PDB file of C-alpha atoms in Angstrom:
ATOM      1  CA  UNK A 141     -28.571-109.404  72.237  1.00 59.00           C
ATOM      2  CA  UNK A 142     -25.192-110.357  73.787  1.00 63.00           C
ATOM      3  CA  UNK A 143     -24.157-112.690  71.100  1.00 56.00           C
ATOM      4  CA  UNK A 144     -25.091-110.221  68.305  1.00 55.00           C
ATOM      5  CA  UNK A 145     -23.098-107.598  69.859  1.00 59.00           C
ATOM      6  CA  UNK A 146     -20.100-109.935  70.237  1.00 60.00           C
ATOM      7  CA  UNK A 147     -20.462-111.084  66.610  1.00 55.00           C
ATOM      8  CA  UNK A 148     -20.418-107.392  65.427  1.00 58.00           C
ATOM      9  CA  UNK A 149     -17.398-106.683  67.499  1.00 53.00           C
ATOM     10  CA  UNK A 150     -15.627-109.803  66.052  1.00 56.00           C
ATOM     11  CA  UNK A 151     -16.358-108.819  62.518  1.00 53.00           C
ATOM     12  CA  UNK A 152     -15.346-105.363  63.031  1.00 52.00           C
ATOM     13  CA  UNK A 153     -11.959-106.396  64.614  1.00 54.00           C
ATOM     14  CA  UNK A 154     -11.336-108.802  61.902  1.00 53.00           C
ATOM     15  CA  UNK A 155     -11.857-106.124  59.205  1.00 48.00           C
ATOM     16  CA  UNK A 156      -9.528-103.784  61.144  1.00 41.00           C
ATOM     17  CA  UNK A 157      -6.564-106.207  61.636  1.00 45.00           C
ATOM     18  CA  UNK A 158      -7.301-108.186  58.362  1.00 47.00           C
ATOM     19  CA  UNK A 159      -7.990-111.905  57.966  1.00 52.00           C
ATOM     20  CA  UNK A 160      -5.949-114.479  56.405  1.00 56.00           C
ATOM     21  CA  UNK A 161      -7.661-115.712  53.332  1.00 68.00           C
ATOM     22  CA  UNK A 162      -7.420-119.164  54.606  1.00 81.00           C
ATOM     23  CA  UNK A 163      -9.036-118.297  57.899  1.00 88.00           C
ATOM     24  CA  UNK A 164     -12.902-118.835  57.827  1.00 92.00           C
ATOM     25  CA  UNK A 165     -15.377-117.723  60.408  1.00 95.00           C
ATOM     26  CA  UNK A 166     -19.037-118.696  60.823  1.00 97.00           C
ATOM     27  CA  UNK A 167     -21.891-118.179  63.441  1.00 98.00           C
ATOM     28  CA  UNK A 168     -23.217-121.526  64.435  1.00 98.00           C
ATOM     29  CA  UNK A 169     -25.458-122.938  67.200  1.00 98.00           C
ATOM     30  CA  UNK A 170     -23.295-124.786  69.851  1.00 98.00           C
ATOM     31  CA  UNK A 171     -24.655-127.228  72.362  1.00 97.00           C
ATOM     32  CA  UNK A 172     -22.535-129.609  74.546  1.00 97.00           C
ATOM     33  CA  UNK A 173     -22.157-133.302  74.935  1.00 95.00           C
ATOM     34  CA  UNK A 174     -20.629-135.913  77.367  1.00 95.00           C
ATOM     35  CA  UNK A 175     -19.453-139.406  77.262  1.00 93.00           C
ATOM     36  CA  UNK A 176     -22.444-140.924  78.953  1.00 87.00           C
ATOM     37  CA  UNK A 177     -24.394-143.839  77.553  1.00 81.00           C
ATOM     38  CA  UNK A 178     -27.769-141.914  77.883  1.00 81.00           C
ATOM     39  CA  UNK A 179     -26.285-139.453  75.199  1.00 80.00           C
ATOM     40  CA  UNK A 180     -24.525-141.800  72.918  1.00 75.00           C
ATOM     41  CA  UNK A 181     -24.640-145.690  72.582  1.00 77.00           C
ATOM     42  CA  UNK A 182     -22.648-148.608  74.349  1.00 82.00           C
ATOM     43  CA  UNK A 183     -19.342-146.958  73.430  1.00 86.00           C
ATOM     44  CA  UNK A 184     -19.648-143.399  74.769  1.00 88.00           C
ATOM     45  CA  UNK A 185     -15.826-142.595  74.390  1.00 92.00           C
ATOM     46  CA  UNK A 186     -15.686-143.734  70.667  1.00 91.00           C
ATOM     47  CA  UNK A 187     -16.181-140.825  68.160  1.00 93.00           C
ATOM     48  CA  UNK A 188     -17.668-141.183  64.724  1.00 91.00           C
ATOM     49  CA  UNK A 189     -14.256-141.035  63.025  1.00 93.00           C
ATOM     50  CA  UNK A 190     -12.907-143.855  65.379  1.00 92.00           C
ATOM     51  CA  UNK A 191     -11.076-141.432  67.751  1.00 95.00           C
ATOM     52  CA  UNK A 192     -11.049-142.555  71.384  1.00 95.00           C
ATOM     53  CA  UNK A 193     -12.292-139.451  73.453  1.00 96.00           C
ATOM     54  CA  UNK A 194     -10.968-138.736  77.006  1.00 95.00           C
ATOM     55  CA  UNK A 195     -12.450-136.227  79.511  1.00 94.00           C
ATOM     56  CA  UNK A 196      -9.714-133.742  79.334  1.00 95.00           C
ATOM     57  CA  UNK A 197      -9.808-133.377  75.428  1.00 96.00           C
ATOM     58  CA  UNK A 198     -10.813-130.200  73.884  1.00 98.00           C
ATOM     59  CA  UNK A 199     -12.915-131.772  70.930  1.00 98.00           C
ATOM     60  CA  UNK A 200     -16.018-130.964  69.006  1.00 98.00           C
ATOM     61  CA  UNK A 201     -18.638-132.734  66.980  1.00 97.00           C
ATOM     62  CA  UNK A 202     -19.741-130.971  63.747  1.00 98.00           C
ATOM     63  CA  UNK A 203     -22.780-131.286  61.711  1.00 98.00           C
ATOM     64  CA  UNK A 204     -22.037-132.825  58.386  1.00 96.00           C
ATOM     65  CA  UNK A 205     -22.853-129.604  56.232  1.00 97.00           C
ATOM     66  CA  UNK A 206     -19.753-128.104  58.164  1.00 97.00           C
ATOM     67  CA  UNK A 207     -17.519-130.785  56.985  1.00 96.00           C
ATOM     68  CA  UNK A 208     -17.982-129.576  53.460  1.00 93.00           C
ATOM     69  CA  UNK A 209     -17.012-126.074  54.535  1.00 94.00           C
ATOM     70  CA  UNK A 210     -13.545-127.305  55.776  1.00 94.00           C
ATOM     71  CA  UNK A 211     -14.378-128.536  59.301  1.00 96.00           C
ATOM     72  CA  UNK A 212     -13.116-132.028  58.647  1.00 96.00           C
ATOM     73  CA  UNK A 213     -11.386-134.511  60.969  1.00 97.00           C
ATOM     74  CA  UNK A 214      -8.594-133.032  62.856  1.00 97.00           C
ATOM     75  CA  UNK A 215      -9.059-129.291  61.991  1.00 97.00           C
ATOM     76  CA  UNK A 216      -8.482-126.960  64.976  1.00 98.00           C
ATOM     77  CA  UNK A 217     -11.227-124.526  65.686  1.00 98.00           C
ATOM     78  CA  UNK A 218     -11.523-121.381  67.894  1.00 98.00           C
ATOM     79  CA  UNK A 219     -14.724-120.946  69.564  1.00 98.00           C
ATOM     80  CA  UNK A 220     -15.859-117.362  70.732  1.00 95.00           C
ATOM     81  CA  UNK A 221     -15.888-117.092  74.485  1.00 93.00           C
ATOM     82  CA  UNK A 222     -13.903-120.261  75.169  1.00 95.00           C
ATOM     83  CA  UNK A 223      -9.932-120.385  75.603  1.00 96.00           C
ATOM     84  CA  UNK A 224      -7.786-122.653  73.390  1.00 96.00           C
ATOM     85  CA  UNK A 225      -8.532-124.548  70.351  1.00 97.00           C
ATOM     86  CA  UNK A 226     -10.851-127.425  69.975  1.00 98.00           C
ATOM     87  CA  UNK A 227     -10.271-130.340  67.512  1.00 98.00           C
ATOM     88  CA  UNK A 228     -12.841-131.727  65.307  1.00 98.00           C
ATOM     89  CA  UNK A 229     -13.052-135.383  66.223  1.00 97.00           C
ATOM     90  CA  UNK A 230     -16.552-136.268  65.821  1.00 96.00           C
ATOM     91  CA  UNK A 231     -19.525-135.688  63.417  1.00 95.00           C
ATOM     92  CA  UNK A 232     -23.185-135.459  64.147  1.00 94.00           C
ATOM     93  CA  UNK A 233     -26.297-137.028  62.641  1.00 91.00           C
ATOM     94  CA  UNK A 234     -27.064-135.686  59.170  1.00 93.00           C
ATOM     95  CA  UNK A 235     -30.193-134.019  60.438  1.00 95.00           C
ATOM     96  CA  UNK A 236     -28.361-131.289  62.119  1.00 96.00           C
ATOM     97  CA  UNK A 237     -27.282-128.141  60.184  1.00 97.00           C
ATOM     98  CA  UNK A 238     -24.881-125.363  61.084  1.00 98.00           C
ATOM     99  CA  UNK A 239     -24.299-126.854  64.460  1.00 98.00           C
ATOM    100  CA  UNK A 240     -21.444-127.962  66.752  1.00 98.00           C
ATOM    101  CA  UNK A 241     -21.232-130.038  69.976  1.00 97.00           C
ATOM    102  CA  UNK A 242     -18.689-129.215  72.396  1.00 98.00           C
ATOM    103  CA  UNK A 243     -17.251-132.096  74.256  1.00 97.00           C
ATOM    104  CA  UNK A 244     -17.393-131.916  78.045  1.00 96.00           C
ATOM    105  CA  UNK A 245     -16.026-135.166  79.053  1.00 95.00           C
ATOM    106  CA  UNK A 246     -18.245-136.658  81.858  1.00 95.00           C
ATOM    107  CA  UNK A 247     -19.288-133.379  83.235  1.00 96.00           C
ATOM    108  CA  UNK A 248     -22.968-133.544  82.792  1.00 95.00           C
ATOM    109  CA  UNK A 249     -23.550-130.260  84.809  1.00 96.00           C
ATOM    110  CA  UNK A 250     -20.994-128.290  82.681  1.00 96.00           C
ATOM    111  CA  UNK A 251     -22.909-129.375  79.506  1.00 96.00           C
ATOM    112  CA  UNK A 252     -26.324-128.503  81.028  1.00 96.00           C
ATOM    113  CA  UNK A 253     -24.944-124.894  82.139  1.00 97.00           C
ATOM    114  CA  UNK A 254     -23.452-124.470  78.491  1.00 97.00           C
ATOM    115  CA  UNK A 255     -27.108-125.190  77.121  1.00 96.00           C
ATOM    116  CA  UNK A 256     -27.529-123.858  73.705  1.00 97.00           C
ATOM    117  CA  UNK A 257     -25.853-120.849  72.340  1.00 97.00           C
ATOM    118  CA  UNK A 258     -25.003-119.058  69.200  1.00 98.00           C
ATOM    119  CA  UNK A 259     -21.323-118.536  68.710  1.00 98.00           C
ATOM    120  CA  UNK A 260     -18.778-117.613  66.127  1.00 98.00           C
ATOM    121  CA  UNK A 261     -16.174-120.290  65.329  1.00 98.00           C
ATOM    122  CA  UNK A 262     -12.999-119.659  63.321  1.00 97.00           C
ATOM    123  CA  UNK A 263     -10.715-122.147  61.544  1.00 97.00           C
ATOM    124  CA  UNK A 264      -7.941-122.363  58.858  1.00 92.00           C
ATOM    125  CA  UNK A 265      -9.035-124.139  55.771  1.00 78.00           C
ATOM    126  CA  UNK A 266      -6.565-126.985  54.965  1.00 69.00           C
TER     127      UNK A 266
END
């Protein structure tokens, strides 16, 4: 219910202040991941587009259907409830839809605490 309330508030604010026609928003499922071999492969700091991740980075991985919506490599994304912008540096297996994975460096506890949430993300389409 809290997510729905925040989403309605977000949509209401955007309708009042206006939204640039190049700015897009979407509700997605957000989980978290870390650079541990148990979650990835033998190269846990290497992202799918070839970027090297480091624990202090604000990065996300996106489901491939979101790439078609403009969330491609290097796009900056605002995530409801989180400060700052996150950069799309990784992509997920094609089985996932309408989903992001927030990079938590090596902090497994933070990733577990985040869990699975619905959030609204916003980005400017290139």
